[in-house]
Coordinates of C-alpha atoms and ligand atoms in Angstrom, one line a residue:
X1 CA -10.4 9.5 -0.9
X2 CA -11.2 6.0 -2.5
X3 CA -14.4 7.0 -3.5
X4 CA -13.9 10.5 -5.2
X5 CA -12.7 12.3 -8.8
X6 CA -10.3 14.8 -9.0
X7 CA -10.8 17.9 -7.8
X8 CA -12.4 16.6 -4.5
X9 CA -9.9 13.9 -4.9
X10 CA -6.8 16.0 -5.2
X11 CA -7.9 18.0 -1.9
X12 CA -7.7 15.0 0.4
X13 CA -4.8 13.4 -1.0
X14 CA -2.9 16.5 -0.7
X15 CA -3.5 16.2 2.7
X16 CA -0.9 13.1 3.2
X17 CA 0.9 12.9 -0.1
X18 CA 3.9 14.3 1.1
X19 CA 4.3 12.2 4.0
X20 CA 4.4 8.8 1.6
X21 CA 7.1 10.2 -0.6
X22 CA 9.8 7.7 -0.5
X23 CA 12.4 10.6 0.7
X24 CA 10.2 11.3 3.9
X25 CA 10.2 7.6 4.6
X26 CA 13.6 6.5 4.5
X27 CA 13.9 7.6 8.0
X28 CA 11.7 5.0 8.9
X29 CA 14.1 1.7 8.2
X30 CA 15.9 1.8 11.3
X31 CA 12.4 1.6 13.7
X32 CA 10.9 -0.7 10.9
X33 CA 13.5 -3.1 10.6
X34 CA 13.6 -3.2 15.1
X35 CA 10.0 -4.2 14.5
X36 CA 10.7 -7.1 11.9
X37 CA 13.7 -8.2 13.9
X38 CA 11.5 -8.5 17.4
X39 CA 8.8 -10.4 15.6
X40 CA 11.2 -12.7 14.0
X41 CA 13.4 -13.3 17.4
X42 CA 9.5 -14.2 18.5
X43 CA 8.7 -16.3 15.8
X44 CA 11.9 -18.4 16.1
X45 CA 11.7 -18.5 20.1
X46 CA 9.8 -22.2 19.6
X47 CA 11.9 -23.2 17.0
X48 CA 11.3 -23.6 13.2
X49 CA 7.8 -23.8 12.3
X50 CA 6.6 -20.1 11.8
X51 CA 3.3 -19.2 10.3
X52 CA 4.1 -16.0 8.5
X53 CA 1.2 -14.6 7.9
X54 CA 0.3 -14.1 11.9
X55 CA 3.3 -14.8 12.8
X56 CA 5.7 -12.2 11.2
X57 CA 3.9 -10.5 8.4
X58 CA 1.0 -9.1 9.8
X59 CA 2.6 -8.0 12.7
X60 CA 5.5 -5.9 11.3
X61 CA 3.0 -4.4 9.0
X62 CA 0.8 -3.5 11.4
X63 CA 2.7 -2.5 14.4
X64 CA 4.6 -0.4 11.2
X65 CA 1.8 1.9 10.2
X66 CA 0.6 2.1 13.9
X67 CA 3.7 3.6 14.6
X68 CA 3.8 5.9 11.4
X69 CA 0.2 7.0 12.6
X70 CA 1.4 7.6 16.2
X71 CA -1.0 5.0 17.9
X72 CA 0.6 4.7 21.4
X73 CA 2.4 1.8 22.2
X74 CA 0.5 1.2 25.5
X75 CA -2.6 0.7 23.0
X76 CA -0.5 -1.5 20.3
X77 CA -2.5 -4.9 22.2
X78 CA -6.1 -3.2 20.6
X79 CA -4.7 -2.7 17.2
X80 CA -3.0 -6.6 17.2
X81 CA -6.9 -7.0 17.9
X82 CA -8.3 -5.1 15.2
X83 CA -5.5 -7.2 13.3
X84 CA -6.8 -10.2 14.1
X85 CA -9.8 -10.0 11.5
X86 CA -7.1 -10.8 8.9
X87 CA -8.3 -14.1 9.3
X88 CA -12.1 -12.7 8.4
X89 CA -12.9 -12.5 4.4
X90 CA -13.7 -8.4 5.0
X91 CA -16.7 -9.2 2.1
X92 CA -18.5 -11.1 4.5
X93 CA -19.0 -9.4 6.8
X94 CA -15.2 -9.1 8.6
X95 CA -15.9 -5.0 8.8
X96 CA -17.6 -5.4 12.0
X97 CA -14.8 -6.3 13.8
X98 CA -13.7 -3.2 13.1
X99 CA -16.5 -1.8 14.5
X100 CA -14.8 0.7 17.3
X101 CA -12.1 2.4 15.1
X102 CA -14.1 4.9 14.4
X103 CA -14.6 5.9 17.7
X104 CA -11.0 4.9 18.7
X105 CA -9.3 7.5 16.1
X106 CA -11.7 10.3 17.1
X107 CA -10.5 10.5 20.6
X108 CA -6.4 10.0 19.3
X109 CA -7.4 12.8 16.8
X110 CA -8.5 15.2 19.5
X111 CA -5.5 14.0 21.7
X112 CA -3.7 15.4 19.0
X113 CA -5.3 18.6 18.3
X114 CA -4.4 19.8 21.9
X115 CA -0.5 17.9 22.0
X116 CA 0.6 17.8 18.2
X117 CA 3.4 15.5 17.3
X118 CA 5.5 14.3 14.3
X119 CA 3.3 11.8 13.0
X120 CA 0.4 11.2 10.6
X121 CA -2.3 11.8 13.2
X122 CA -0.8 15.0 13.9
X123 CA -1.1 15.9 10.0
X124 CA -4.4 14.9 9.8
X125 CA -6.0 16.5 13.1
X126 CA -4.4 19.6 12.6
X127 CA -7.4 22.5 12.3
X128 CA -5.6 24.4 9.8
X129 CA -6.3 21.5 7.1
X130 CA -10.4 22.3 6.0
X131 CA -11.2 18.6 7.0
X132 CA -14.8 17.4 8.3
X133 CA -14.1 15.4 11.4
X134 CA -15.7 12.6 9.9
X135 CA -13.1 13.0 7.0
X136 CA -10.1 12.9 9.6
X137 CA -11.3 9.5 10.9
X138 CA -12.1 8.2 7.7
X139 CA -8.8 8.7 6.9
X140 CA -7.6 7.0 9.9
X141 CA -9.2 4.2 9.2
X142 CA -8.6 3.9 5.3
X143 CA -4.6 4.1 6.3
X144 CA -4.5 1.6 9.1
X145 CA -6.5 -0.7 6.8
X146 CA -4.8 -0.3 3.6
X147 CA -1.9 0.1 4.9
X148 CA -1.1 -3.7 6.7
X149 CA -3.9 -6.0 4.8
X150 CA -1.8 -5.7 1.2
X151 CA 1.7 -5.3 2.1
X152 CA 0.7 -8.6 4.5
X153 CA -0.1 -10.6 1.8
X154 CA 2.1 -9.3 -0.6
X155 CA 5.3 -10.3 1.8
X156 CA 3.8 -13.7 2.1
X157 CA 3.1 -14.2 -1.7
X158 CA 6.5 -13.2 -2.2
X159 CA 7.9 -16.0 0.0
X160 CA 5.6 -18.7 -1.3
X161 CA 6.7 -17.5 -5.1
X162 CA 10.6 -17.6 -3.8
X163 CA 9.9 -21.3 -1.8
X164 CA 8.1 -22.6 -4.9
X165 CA 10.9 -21.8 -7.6
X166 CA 13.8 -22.6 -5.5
X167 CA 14.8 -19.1 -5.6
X168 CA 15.2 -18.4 -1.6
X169 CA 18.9 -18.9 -1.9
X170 CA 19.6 -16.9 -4.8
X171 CA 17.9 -13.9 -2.8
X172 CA 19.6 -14.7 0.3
X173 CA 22.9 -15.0 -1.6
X174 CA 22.8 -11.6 -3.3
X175 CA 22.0 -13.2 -6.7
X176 CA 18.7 -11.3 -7.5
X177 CA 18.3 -8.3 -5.9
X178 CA 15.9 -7.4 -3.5
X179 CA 13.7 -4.8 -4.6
X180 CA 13.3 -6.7 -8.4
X181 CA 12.1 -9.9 -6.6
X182 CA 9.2 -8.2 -4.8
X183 CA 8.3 -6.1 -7.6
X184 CA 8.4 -9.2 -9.5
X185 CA 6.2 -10.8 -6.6
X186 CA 3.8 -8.0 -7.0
X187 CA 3.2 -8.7 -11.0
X188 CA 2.9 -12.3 -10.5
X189 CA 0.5 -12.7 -7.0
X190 CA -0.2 -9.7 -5.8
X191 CA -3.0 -8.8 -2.9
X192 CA -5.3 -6.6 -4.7
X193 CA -6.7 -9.0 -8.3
X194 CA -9.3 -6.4 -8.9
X195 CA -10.7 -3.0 -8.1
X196 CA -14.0 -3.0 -8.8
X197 CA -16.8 -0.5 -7.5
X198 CA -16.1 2.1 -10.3
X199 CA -18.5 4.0 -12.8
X200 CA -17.6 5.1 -16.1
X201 CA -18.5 9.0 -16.2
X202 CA -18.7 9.2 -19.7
X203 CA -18.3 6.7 -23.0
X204 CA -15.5 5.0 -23.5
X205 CA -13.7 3.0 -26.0
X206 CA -11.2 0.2 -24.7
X207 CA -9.3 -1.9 -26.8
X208 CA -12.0 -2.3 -29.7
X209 CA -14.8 -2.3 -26.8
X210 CA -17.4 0.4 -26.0
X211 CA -18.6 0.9 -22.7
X212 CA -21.5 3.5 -22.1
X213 CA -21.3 6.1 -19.6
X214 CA -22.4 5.4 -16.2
X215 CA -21.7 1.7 -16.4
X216 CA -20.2 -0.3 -13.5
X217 CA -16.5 -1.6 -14.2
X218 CA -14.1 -3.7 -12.8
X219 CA -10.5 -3.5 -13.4
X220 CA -8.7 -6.9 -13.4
X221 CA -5.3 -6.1 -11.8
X222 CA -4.1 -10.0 -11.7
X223 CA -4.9 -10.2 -15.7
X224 CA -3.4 -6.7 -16.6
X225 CA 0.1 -8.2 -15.1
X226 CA -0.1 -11.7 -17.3
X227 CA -1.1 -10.0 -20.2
X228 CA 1.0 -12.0 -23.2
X229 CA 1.1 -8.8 -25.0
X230 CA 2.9 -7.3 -22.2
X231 CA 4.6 -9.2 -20.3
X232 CA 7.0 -12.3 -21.9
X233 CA 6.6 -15.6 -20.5
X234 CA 3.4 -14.2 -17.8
X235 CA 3.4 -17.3 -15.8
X236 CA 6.7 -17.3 -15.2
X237 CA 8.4 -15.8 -12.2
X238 CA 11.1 -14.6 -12.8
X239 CA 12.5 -11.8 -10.1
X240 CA 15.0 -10.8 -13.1
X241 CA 12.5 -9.4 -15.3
X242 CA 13.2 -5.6 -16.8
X243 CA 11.3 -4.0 -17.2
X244 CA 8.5 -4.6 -14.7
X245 CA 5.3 -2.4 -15.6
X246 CA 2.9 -4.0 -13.5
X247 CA -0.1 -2.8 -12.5
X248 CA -0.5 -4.2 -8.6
X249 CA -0.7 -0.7 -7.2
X250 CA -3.7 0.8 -9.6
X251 CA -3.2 3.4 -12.4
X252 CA -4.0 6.9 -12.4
X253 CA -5.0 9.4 -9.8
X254 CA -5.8 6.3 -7.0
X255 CA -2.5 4.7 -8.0
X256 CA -1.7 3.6 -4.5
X257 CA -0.6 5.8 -1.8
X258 CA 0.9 3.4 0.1
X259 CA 3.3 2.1 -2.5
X260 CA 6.4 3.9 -1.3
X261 CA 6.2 2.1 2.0
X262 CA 4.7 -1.5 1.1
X263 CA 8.0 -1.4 -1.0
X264 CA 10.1 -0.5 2.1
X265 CA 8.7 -2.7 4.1
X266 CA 8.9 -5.7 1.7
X267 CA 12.4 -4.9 1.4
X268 CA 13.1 -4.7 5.0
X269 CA 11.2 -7.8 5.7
X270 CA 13.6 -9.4 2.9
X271 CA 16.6 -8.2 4.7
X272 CA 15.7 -9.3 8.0
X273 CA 14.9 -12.9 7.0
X274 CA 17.7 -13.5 4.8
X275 CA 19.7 -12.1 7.2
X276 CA 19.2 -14.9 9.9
X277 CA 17.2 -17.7 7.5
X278 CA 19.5 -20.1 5.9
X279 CA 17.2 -21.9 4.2
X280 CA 12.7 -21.8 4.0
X281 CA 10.4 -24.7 2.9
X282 CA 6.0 -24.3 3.0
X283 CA 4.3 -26.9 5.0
X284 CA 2.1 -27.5 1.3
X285 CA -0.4 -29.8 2.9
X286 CA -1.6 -27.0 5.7
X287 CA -1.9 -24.1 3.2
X288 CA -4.9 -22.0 3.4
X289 CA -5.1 -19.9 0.2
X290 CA -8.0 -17.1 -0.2
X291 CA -9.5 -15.1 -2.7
X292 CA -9.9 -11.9 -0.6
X293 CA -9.8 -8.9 -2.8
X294 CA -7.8 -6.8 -0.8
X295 CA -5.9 -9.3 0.7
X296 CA -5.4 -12.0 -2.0
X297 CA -2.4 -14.2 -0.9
X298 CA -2.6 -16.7 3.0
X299 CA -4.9 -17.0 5.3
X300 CA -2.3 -19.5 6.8
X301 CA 1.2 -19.8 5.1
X302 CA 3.1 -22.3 7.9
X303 CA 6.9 -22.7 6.7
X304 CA 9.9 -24.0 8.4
X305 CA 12.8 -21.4 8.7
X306 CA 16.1 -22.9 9.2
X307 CA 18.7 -20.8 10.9
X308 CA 22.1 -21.4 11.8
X309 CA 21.3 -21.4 15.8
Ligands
HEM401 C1 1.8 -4.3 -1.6 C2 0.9 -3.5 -1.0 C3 -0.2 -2.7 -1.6 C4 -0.9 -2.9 -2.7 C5 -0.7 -4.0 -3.8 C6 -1.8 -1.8 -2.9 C7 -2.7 -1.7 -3.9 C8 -3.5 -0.6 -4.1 C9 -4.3 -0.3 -5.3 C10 -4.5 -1.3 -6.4 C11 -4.9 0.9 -5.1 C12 -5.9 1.6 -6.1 C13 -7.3 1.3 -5.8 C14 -8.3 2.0 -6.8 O1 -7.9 2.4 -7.8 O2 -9.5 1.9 -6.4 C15 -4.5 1.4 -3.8 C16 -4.9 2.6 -3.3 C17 -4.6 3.1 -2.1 N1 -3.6 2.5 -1.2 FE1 -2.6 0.8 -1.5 N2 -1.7 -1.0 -1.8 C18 -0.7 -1.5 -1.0 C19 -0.2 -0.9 0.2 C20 -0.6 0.2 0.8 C21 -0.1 0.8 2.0 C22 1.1 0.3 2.8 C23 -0.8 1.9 2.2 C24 -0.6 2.8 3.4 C25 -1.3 3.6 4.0 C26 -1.8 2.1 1.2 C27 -2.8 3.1 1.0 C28 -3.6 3.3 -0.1 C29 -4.5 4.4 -0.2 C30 -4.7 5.5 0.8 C31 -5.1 4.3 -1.5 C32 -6.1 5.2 -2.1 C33 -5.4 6.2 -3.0 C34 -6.4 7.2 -3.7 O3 -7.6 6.9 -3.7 O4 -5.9 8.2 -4.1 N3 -1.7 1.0 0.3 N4 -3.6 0.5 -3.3

């Protein structure tokens, strides 16, 4: 779907639009916020130090759009696995752990096909949709990988921006709202700086600039949302700002599937921790920042989070 212009494009995204509209996944917050609260009670059990990233991000994210895929729970210990390669920059090399989803999907697809259900699997096995099979499990695999990398490090980038400007409080308190502060969190660090790997099909002319048809271009998503001429004050963070038109989920036909639930989920996540979390601070000196393009944010965010308990 990545990889494709409109029509072909608009065929497979048709396949799962509707399930992504925010309507469809409201229904969700209930078994999305059990699944932050359990990894939270975890992630407290030894006390204070927490390290977000594999500690409560990348597991509510994960174990989220395993369940909105309808991976079984029994098999939730593989998919922690596949997880795991969060810690691997995927440009070097980190696809290889994720060597046997392809194989993996294939046989939940065909599961499927003979005992439907009401999840995303189900959608995309069913025969009536004129899918290859090797389009069903590429599909598979593009949603369980775009949808827990980002919205992992876009939670954490979020927390380190809120830590860093002595705005924790003001979010716990009520005093800026929820949804602004991660949108705001999304213009000013999000996960995906760039999207590269696309081809003009024809001449162009961009601010003054012509690029010739056929030419390789990269879109620089981190730049487009501090753009002076855009945005006032770009370097600042500031989780009050209105309006917000920031670019983190693309533009255009491949504007981001996903963003219905990443927002969900960030707000959940939110909700849980400032529900129990009196106070956060970042252990600076055991930071481990990276440069990953589809995961730009943590590879180790440690914090203390002081409860009341
Ligand atoms: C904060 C979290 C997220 C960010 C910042 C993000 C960012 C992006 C961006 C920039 C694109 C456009 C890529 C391009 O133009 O080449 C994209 C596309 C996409 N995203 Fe996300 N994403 C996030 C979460 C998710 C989630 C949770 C899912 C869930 C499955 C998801 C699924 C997709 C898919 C399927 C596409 C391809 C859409 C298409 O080609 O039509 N993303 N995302």
């Amino acid at each position: 779907m990545l990889d494709v212009d409109p029509p072909e494009h608009d065929r497979l995204r048709g396949v799962v639009d509707e399930y992504f509209h925010p309507g469809n996944l409201k229904k969700l917050r209930p078994s999305i916020r059990s699944i932050a609260d359990e990894q939270l009670d975890q992630a407290l059990e030894d006390g204070a130090d927490v390290e977000i990233i594999s500690e409560v991000t990348a597991p509510i994210t994960v174990l989220t759009i395993s369940r909105l895929l309808g991976i079984p729970y029994e098999q939730w210990d593989v998919i922690q696995q596949w997880s795991g390669a969060m810690d691997v920059d995927v440009s070097e090399g980190g696809g290889a752990l994720f060597s046997g989803t392809g194989e993996y999907f294939a046989g939940l697809l065909e599961k499927r096909r003979q005992e439907p259900g009401d999840d995303l699997l189900s959608v995309i096995a069913d025969p009536e949709i004129p899918l290859s099979e090797k389009e069903r499990v590429s599909f598979c695999i593009l949603l369980f990988l775009a949808g827990h990398f980002t919205t992992t490090h876009a939670i954490g980038n979020a927390l380190w921006a809120l830590e860093e400007e002595g705005l924790y409080g003001a979010l716990r308190d009520g005093e800026i709202e929820r949804t602004s502060t991660f949108e705001e969190a999304l213009r000013y660090r999000g996960p995906v700086p760039k999207v590269s790997g696309r081809r003009t099909t024809e001449e162009v002319e961009l601010s003054g600039t012509v690029i010739p048809a056929g030419e390789q271009v990269t879109a620089w998503i981190g730049a487009a949302n501090r753009d002076p001429r855009t945005f006032d004050n770009p370097d600042q963070f500031d989780p009050e700002r209105m309006p917000n038109p920031h670019i983190a989920f693309g533009s255009g036909p491949h504007r981001c599937l996903g963003a219905p639930l990443a927002k969900l989920e960030g707000d959940i996540i939110f909700e849980a921790i400032t529900d129990r979390v009196e106070a956060i601070d970042v252990e600076e000196s055991e930071l481990v920042p990276n440069m990953d393009p589809i995961g730009h944010g943590f590879t180790r965010l440690p914090m203390k989070l002081y409860t009341e308990e």
